[in-house]
DNA sequence: TCGACTCATCAAGATTCATTGATGGAAAGA
DNA sequence: TCTTTCCATCAATGAATCTTGATGAGTCGA
């Protein structure tokens, strides 16, 4: 038994659907995926990301806010700089959702196996 | 070692980003999430879904096409009916992506553990 | 205090997306 | 053949989203 199957995800609870939709929407944009990609090896400030992604500051600020509002990212201020980083709790919630869906697929295929194995 | 960590997902390959963005976009809409939810226990035809979700047929057709174009769903015709069902291959690719992201989070937190455990 | 730097926010414009109702094709029974 | 059922597609409308450039708040060093 893995954590991914420890809660009943499907069928979805009505209250859960909007939250999940926001996670997926936050990750549905290429710029935001590239932000997440850059943060996958550690936190970055906005000016780091403008350099790494060659994108305007206001544009990144918009996307960072979108990711933060969805819970995917968190931020912390250090002097002039604001550092953004992945929010492990929400990333794990998202992972559990997707792993549960995989488990459903496997069950439908009459395979007896658990997530990520 | 799990399958989720068997390939290097991060940093993302440029060619991979648009494909991933389409997965997430397909799942970023509440109606489409509810469709996936209903299909999590097996294939359904469009008229089943119009009843289950109380949605107009053209509306569902639009969303089913979006999910199918992203690879999340596949369909098969049986007489008059078209049955839609989850595409296990893409669901597993998506699972690997988010499991890899979780693994990155865990590594950043100096924890030595693998996906979904 | 002044200027430089980092970043969030705003308004405007363009693009994309979701919904609706109408139309037509394909399949199957009468 | 005619009709019904199931479904995809289209056009039109409105809503949501993304980008850009400008503005301003907060921080820090000179």
mmCIF file of N, CA, C and O in Angstrom, chain B residues 51-113:
data_model
loop_
_atom_site.group_PDB
_atom_site.id
_atom_site.type_symbol
_atom_site.label_atom_id
_atom_site.label_comp_id
_atom_site.label_asym_id
_atom_site.label_seq_id
_atom_site.Cartn_x
_atom_site.Cartn_y
_atom_site.Cartn_z
ATOM 1 N N UNK B 51 -25.952 12.231 -19.655
ATOM 2 C CA UNK B 51 -26.837 11.959 -18.514
ATOM 3 C C UNK B 51 -26.101 12.175 -17.198
ATOM 4 O O UNK B 51 -26.600 12.847 -16.293
ATOM 5 N N UNK B 52 -24.917 11.580 -17.084
ATOM 6 C CA UNK B 52 -24.173 11.619 -15.825
ATOM 7 C C UNK B 52 -23.796 13.047 -15.433
ATOM 8 O O UNK B 52 -23.810 13.401 -14.252
ATOM 9 N N UNK B 53 -23.470 13.858 -16.423
ATOM 10 C CA UNK B 53 -22.966 15.202 -16.127
ATOM 11 C C UNK B 53 -24.000 16.282 -16.397
ATOM 12 O O UNK B 53 -23.735 17.465 -16.152
ATOM 13 N N UNK B 54 -25.167 15.876 -16.924
ATOM 14 C CA UNK B 54 -26.226 16.835 -17.215
ATOM 15 C C UNK B 54 -25.698 17.985 -18.073
ATOM 16 O O UNK B 54 -25.862 19.162 -17.741
ATOM 17 N N UNK B 55 -25.048 17.616 -19.150
ATOM 18 C CA UNK B 55 -24.423 18.615 -20.029
ATOM 19 C C UNK B 55 -24.885 18.395 -21.467
ATOM 20 O O UNK B 55 -25.185 17.262 -21.864
ATOM 21 N N UNK B 56 -24.924 19.480 -22.227
ATOM 22 C CA UNK B 56 -25.352 19.391 -23.619
ATOM 23 C C UNK B 56 -24.370 18.531 -24.413
ATOM 24 O O UNK B 56 -23.174 18.495 -24.114
ATOM 25 N N UNK B 57 -24.895 17.872 -25.426
ATOM 26 C CA UNK B 57 -24.085 16.943 -26.203
ATOM 27 C C UNK B 57 -22.941 17.640 -26.930
ATOM 28 O O UNK B 57 -21.813 17.137 -26.950
ATOM 29 N N UNK B 58 -23.210 18.808 -27.519
ATOM 30 C CA UNK B 58 -22.148 19.494 -28.256
ATOM 31 C C UNK B 58 -21.048 19.970 -27.307
ATOM 32 O O UNK B 58 -19.875 19.997 -27.668
ATOM 33 N N UNK B 59 -21.481 20.318 -26.108
ATOM 34 C CA UNK B 59 -20.504 20.743 -25.116
ATOM 35 C C UNK B 59 -19.580 19.582 -24.731
ATOM 36 O O UNK B 59 -18.361 19.740 -24.684
ATOM 37 N N UNK B 60 -20.159 18.427 -24.492
ATOM 38 C CA UNK B 60 -19.330 17.274 -24.152
ATOM 39 C C UNK B 60 -18.441 16.869 -25.315
ATOM 40 O O UNK B 60 -17.283 16.493 -25.115
ATOM 41 N N UNK B 61 -18.981 16.959 -26.510
ATOM 42 C CA UNK B 61 -18.195 16.597 -27.677
ATOM 43 C C UNK B 61 -16.951 17.480 -27.778
ATOM 44 O O UNK B 61 -15.857 16.998 -28.094
ATOM 45 N N UNK B 62 -17.134 18.746 -27.491
ATOM 46 C CA UNK B 62 -16.006 19.683 -27.495
ATOM 47 C C UNK B 62 -14.942 19.268 -26.475
ATOM 48 O O UNK B 62 -13.744 19.191 -26.789
ATOM 49 N N UNK B 63 -15.387 18.969 -25.272
ATOM 50 C CA UNK B 63 -14.421 18.637 -24.222
ATOM 51 C C UNK B 63 -13.781 17.268 -24.457
ATOM 52 O O UNK B 63 -12.593 17.078 -24.177
ATOM 53 N N UNK B 64 -14.553 16.342 -24.982
ATOM 54 C CA UNK B 64 -13.988 15.021 -25.279
ATOM 55 C C UNK B 64 -12.916 15.128 -26.354
ATOM 56 O O UNK B 64 -11.885 14.453 -26.283
ATOM 57 N N UNK B 65 -13.164 16.005 -27.318
ATOM 58 C CA UNK B 65 -12.160 16.206 -28.369
ATOM 59 C C UNK B 65 -10.884 16.801 -27.778
ATOM 60 O O UNK B 65 -9.767 16.413 -28.154
ATOM 61 N N UNK B 66 -11.060 17.757 -26.856
ATOM 62 C CA UNK B 66 -9.894 18.371 -26.212
ATOM 63 C C UNK B 66 -9.067 17.320 -25.481
ATOM 64 O O UNK B 66 -7.839 17.281 -25.588
ATOM 65 N N UNK B 67 -9.758 16.461 -24.733
ATOM 66 C CA UNK B 67 -9.052 15.413 -23.979
ATOM 67 C C UNK B 67 -8.403 14.401 -24.928
ATOM 68 O O UNK B 67 -7.280 13.954 -24.681
ATOM 69 N N UNK B 68 -9.116 14.085 -25.988
ATOM 70 C CA UNK B 68 -8.570 13.116 -26.945
ATOM 71 C C UNK B 68 -7.348 13.686 -27.674
ATOM 72 O O UNK B 68 -6.346 12.995 -27.851
ATOM 73 N N UNK B 69 -7.449 14.950 -28.094
ATOM 74 C CA UNK B 69 -6.328 15.575 -28.804
ATOM 75 C C UNK B 69 -5.086 15.653 -27.927
ATOM 76 O O UNK B 69 -3.961 15.621 -28.421
ATOM 77 N N UNK B 70 -5.300 15.786 -26.622
ATOM 78 C CA UNK B 70 -4.155 15.836 -25.703
ATOM 79 C C UNK B 70 -3.610 14.450 -25.404
ATOM 80 O O UNK B 70 -2.563 14.322 -24.764
ATOM 81 N N UNK B 71 -4.331 13.434 -25.818
ATOM 82 C CA UNK B 71 -3.867 12.065 -25.608
ATOM 83 C C UNK B 71 -4.405 11.413 -24.352
ATOM 84 O O UNK B 71 -4.167 10.225 -24.124
ATOM 85 N N UNK B 72 -5.137 12.182 -23.551
ATOM 86 C CA UNK B 72 -5.628 11.644 -22.273
ATOM 87 C C UNK B 72 -6.663 10.541 -22.507
ATOM 88 O O UNK B 72 -6.716 9.563 -21.776
ATOM 89 N N UNK B 73 -7.502 10.718 -23.518
ATOM 90 C CA UNK B 73 -8.542 9.741 -23.829
ATOM 91 C C UNK B 73 -8.317 9.117 -25.193
ATOM 92 O O UNK B 73 -7.666 9.701 -26.063
ATOM 93 N N UNK B 74 -8.894 7.940 -25.370
ATOM 94 C CA UNK B 74 -9.007 7.328 -26.679
ATOM 95 C C UNK B 74 -10.487 6.970 -26.869
ATOM 96 O O UNK B 74 -11.256 7.018 -25.910
ATOM 97 N N UNK B 75 -10.862 6.676 -28.098
ATOM 98 C CA UNK B 75 -12.261 6.322 -28.344
ATOM 99 C C UNK B 75 -12.339 5.127 -29.277
ATOM 100 O O UNK B 75 -11.378 4.796 -29.968
ATOM 101 N N UNK B 76 -13.499 4.486 -29.241
ATOM 102 C CA UNK B 76 -13.760 3.381 -30.166
ATOM 103 C C UNK B 76 -15.238 3.432 -30.519
ATOM 104 O O UNK B 76 -16.075 3.771 -29.688
ATOM 105 N N UNK B 77 -15.526 3.142 -31.754
ATOM 106 C CA UNK B 77 -16.918 3.133 -32.185
ATOM 107 C C UNK B 77 -17.483 1.714 -32.095
ATOM 108 O O UNK B 77 -16.792 0.737 -32.420
ATOM 109 N N UNK B 78 -18.731 1.643 -31.652
ATOM 110 C CA UNK B 78 -19.437 0.361 -31.627
ATOM 111 C C UNK B 78 -20.848 0.638 -32.114
ATOM 112 O O UNK B 78 -21.701 1.078 -31.343
ATOM 113 N N UNK B 79 -21.074 0.430 -33.388
ATOM 114 C CA UNK B 79 -22.375 0.738 -33.967
ATOM 115 C C UNK B 79 -22.620 2.233 -33.940
ATOM 116 O O UNK B 79 -21.794 3.009 -34.402
ATOM 117 N N UNK B 80 -23.738 2.621 -33.362
ATOM 118 C CA UNK B 80 -24.050 4.042 -33.276
ATOM 119 C C UNK B 80 -23.244 4.744 -32.197
ATOM 120 O O UNK B 80 -23.101 5.960 -32.204
ATOM 121 N N UNK B 81 -22.742 3.980 -31.262
ATOM 122 C CA UNK B 81 -22.124 4.577 -30.076
ATOM 123 C C UNK B 81 -20.617 4.731 -30.218
ATOM 124 O O UNK B 81 -19.939 3.911 -30.835
ATOM 125 N N UNK B 82 -20.112 5.812 -29.637
ATOM 126 C CA UNK B 82 -18.661 6.027 -29.544
ATOM 127 C C UNK B 82 -18.305 5.998 -28.066
ATOM 128 O O UNK B 82 -18.844 6.785 -27.283
ATOM 129 N N UNK B 83 -17.441 5.071 -27.720
ATOM 130 C CA UNK B 83 -17.037 4.920 -26.330
ATOM 131 C C UNK B 83 -15.692 5.601 -26.109
ATOM 132 O O UNK B 83 -14.754 5.422 -26.889
ATOM 133 N N UNK B 84 -15.629 6.380 -25.036
ATOM 134 C CA UNK B 84 -14.370 7.040 -24.656
ATOM 135 C C UNK B 84 -13.808 6.352 -23.419
ATOM 136 O O UNK B 84 -14.551 5.937 -22.536
ATOM 137 N N UNK B 85 -12.488 6.282 -23.376
ATOM 138 C CA UNK B 85 -11.829 5.648 -22.215
ATOM 139 C C UNK B 85 -10.453 6.261 -22.004
ATOM 140 O O UNK B 85 -9.855 6.834 -22.928
ATOM 141 N N UNK B 86 -9.972 6.145 -20.790
ATOM 142 C CA UNK B 86 -8.666 6.688 -20.433
ATOM 143 C C UNK B 86 -7.565 5.981 -21.211
ATOM 144 O O UNK B 86 -7.614 4.767 -21.405
ATOM 145 N N UNK B 87 -6.574 6.756 -21.629
ATOM 146 C CA UNK B 87 -5.419 6.207 -22.330
ATOM 147 C C UNK B 87 -4.314 5.917 -21.309
ATOM 148 O O UNK B 87 -3.634 6.835 -20.854
ATOM 149 N N UNK B 88 -4.123 4.637 -20.954
ATOM 150 C CA UNK B 88 -3.189 4.323 -19.874
ATOM 151 C C UNK B 88 -1.770 4.828 -20.141
ATOM 152 O O UNK B 88 -1.098 5.282 -19.213
ATOM 153 N N UNK B 89 -1.335 4.792 -21.385
ATOM 154 C CA UNK B 89 0.049 5.177 -21.687
ATOM 155 C C UNK B 89 0.303 6.632 -21.319
ATOM 156 O O UNK B 89 1.312 6.965 -20.692
ATOM 157 N N UNK B 90 -0.627 7.502 -21.708
ATOM 158 C CA UNK B 90 -0.424 8.926 -21.428
ATOM 159 C C UNK B 90 -0.621 9.230 -19.952
ATOM 160 O O UNK B 90 0.090 10.049 -19.369
ATOM 161 N N UNK B 91 -1.594 8.552 -19.332
ATOM 162 C CA UNK B 91 -1.789 8.748 -17.894
ATOM 163 C C UNK B 91 -0.512 8.366 -17.140
ATOM 164 O O UNK B 91 -0.113 9.044 -16.184
ATOM 165 N N UNK B 92 0.136 7.325 -17.596
ATOM 166 C CA UNK B 92 1.383 6.921 -16.930
ATOM 167 C C UNK B 92 2.516 7.900 -17.203
ATOM 168 O O UNK B 92 3.345 8.158 -16.325
ATOM 169 N N UNK B 93 2.548 8.446 -18.422
ATOM 170 C CA UNK B 93 3.562 9.475 -18.704
ATOM 171 C C UNK B 93 3.357 10.688 -17.797
ATOM 172 O O UNK B 93 4.321 11.263 -17.268
ATOM 173 N N UNK B 94 2.098 11.076 -17.642
ATOM 174 C CA UNK B 94 1.786 12.202 -16.762
ATOM 175 C C UNK B 94 2.183 11.882 -15.319
ATOM 176 O O UNK B 94 2.741 12.729 -14.605
ATOM 177 N N UNK B 95 1.909 10.658 -14.919
ATOM 178 C CA UNK B 95 2.269 10.239 -13.563
ATOM 179 C C UNK B 95 3.780 10.315 -13.354
ATOM 180 O O UNK B 95 4.256 10.788 -12.317
ATOM 181 N N UNK B 96 4.501 9.879 -14.355
ATOM 182 C CA UNK B 96 5.960 9.944 -14.219
ATOM 183 C C UNK B 96 6.438 11.378 -14.060
ATOM 184 O O UNK B 96 7.339 11.671 -13.263
ATOM 185 N N UNK B 97 5.798 12.284 -14.810
ATOM 186 C CA UNK B 97 6.177 13.695 -14.723
ATOM 187 C C UNK B 97 5.986 14.215 -13.300
ATOM 188 O O UNK B 97 6.899 14.799 -12.713
ATOM 189 N N UNK B 98 4.808 14.015 -12.746
ATOM 190 C CA UNK B 98 4.538 14.591 -11.418
ATOM 191 C C UNK B 98 5.304 13.849 -10.330
ATOM 192 O O UNK B 98 5.723 14.462 -9.344
ATOM 193 N N UNK B 99 5.504 12.554 -10.518
ATOM 194 C CA UNK B 99 6.320 11.824 -9.541
ATOM 195 C C UNK B 99 7.753 12.345 -9.552
ATOM 196 O O UNK B 99 8.391 12.458 -8.493
ATOM 197 N N UNK B 100 8.247 12.686 -10.731
ATOM 198 C CA UNK B 100 9.604 13.234 -10.810
ATOM 199 C C UNK B 100 9.679 14.573 -10.115
ATOM 200 O O UNK B 100 10.681 14.895 -9.459
ATOM 201 N N UNK B 101 8.609 15.357 -10.263
ATOM 202 C CA UNK B 101 8.602 16.661 -9.600
ATOM 203 C C UNK B 101 8.572 16.482 -8.081
ATOM 204 O O UNK B 101 9.265 17.196 -7.345
ATOM 205 N N UNK B 102 7.781 15.524 -7.619
ATOM 206 C CA UNK B 102 7.766 15.225 -6.184
ATOM 207 C C UNK B 102 9.156 14.797 -5.718
ATOM 208 O O UNK B 102 9.621 15.210 -4.644
ATOM 209 N N UNK B 103 9.803 13.998 -6.536
ATOM 210 C CA UNK B 103 11.149 13.548 -6.168
ATOM 211 C C UNK B 103 12.104 14.734 -6.043
ATOM 212 O O UNK B 103 12.953 14.765 -5.145
ATOM 213 N N UNK B 104 11.953 15.702 -6.934
ATOM 214 C CA UNK B 104 12.790 16.905 -6.848
ATOM 215 C C UNK B 104 12.530 17.631 -5.533
ATOM 216 O O UNK B 104 13.478 18.075 -4.865
ATOM 217 N N UNK B 105 11.270 17.760 -5.167
ATOM 218 C CA UNK B 105 10.921 18.421 -3.909
ATOM 219 C C UNK B 105 11.554 17.702 -2.729
ATOM 220 O O UNK B 105 12.092 18.334 -1.815
ATOM 221 N N UNK B 106 11.471 16.390 -2.772
ATOM 222 C CA UNK B 106 12.007 15.609 -1.656
ATOM 223 C C UNK B 106 13.519 15.737 -1.590
ATOM 224 O O UNK B 106 14.109 15.814 -0.509
ATOM 225 N N UNK B 107 14.150 15.769 -2.754
ATOM 226 C CA UNK B 107 15.607 15.930 -2.771
ATOM 227 C C UNK B 107 16.000 17.296 -2.218
ATOM 228 O O UNK B 107 16.960 17.419 -1.449
ATOM 229 N N UNK B 108 15.205 18.314 -2.571
ATOM 230 C CA UNK B 108 15.490 19.662 -2.072
ATOM 231 C C UNK B 108 15.330 19.733 -0.563
ATOM 232 O O UNK B 108 15.983 20.525 0.106
ATOM 233 N N UNK B 109 14.434 18.891 -0.033
ATOM 234 C CA UNK B 109 14.238 18.851 1.418
ATOM 235 C C UNK B 109 15.204 17.898 2.095
ATOM 236 O O UNK B 109 15.021 17.533 3.240
ATOM 237 N N UNK B 110 16.215 17.474 1.320
ATOM 238 C CA UNK B 110 17.279 16.614 1.848
ATOM 239 C C UNK B 110 16.766 15.282 2.350
ATOM 240 O O UNK B 110 17.384 14.633 3.187
ATOM 241 N N UNK B 111 15.614 14.903 1.836
ATOM 242 C CA UNK B 111 15.095 13.595 2.194
ATOM 243 C C UNK B 111 15.500 12.623 1.105
ATOM 244 O O UNK B 111 15.433 12.947 -0.074
ATOM 245 N N UNK B 112 15.886 11.426 1.493
ATOM 246 C CA UNK B 112 16.227 10.398 0.527
ATOM 247 C C UNK B 112 15.084 9.400 0.470
ATOM 248 O O UNK B 112 14.983 8.490 1.267
ATOM 249 N N UNK B 113 14.165 9.668 -0.460
ATOM 250 C CA UNK B 113 13.058 8.743 -0.633
ATOM 251 C C UNK B 113 12.599 8.837 -2.068
ATOM 252 O O UNK B 113 12.894 9.805 -2.767
#
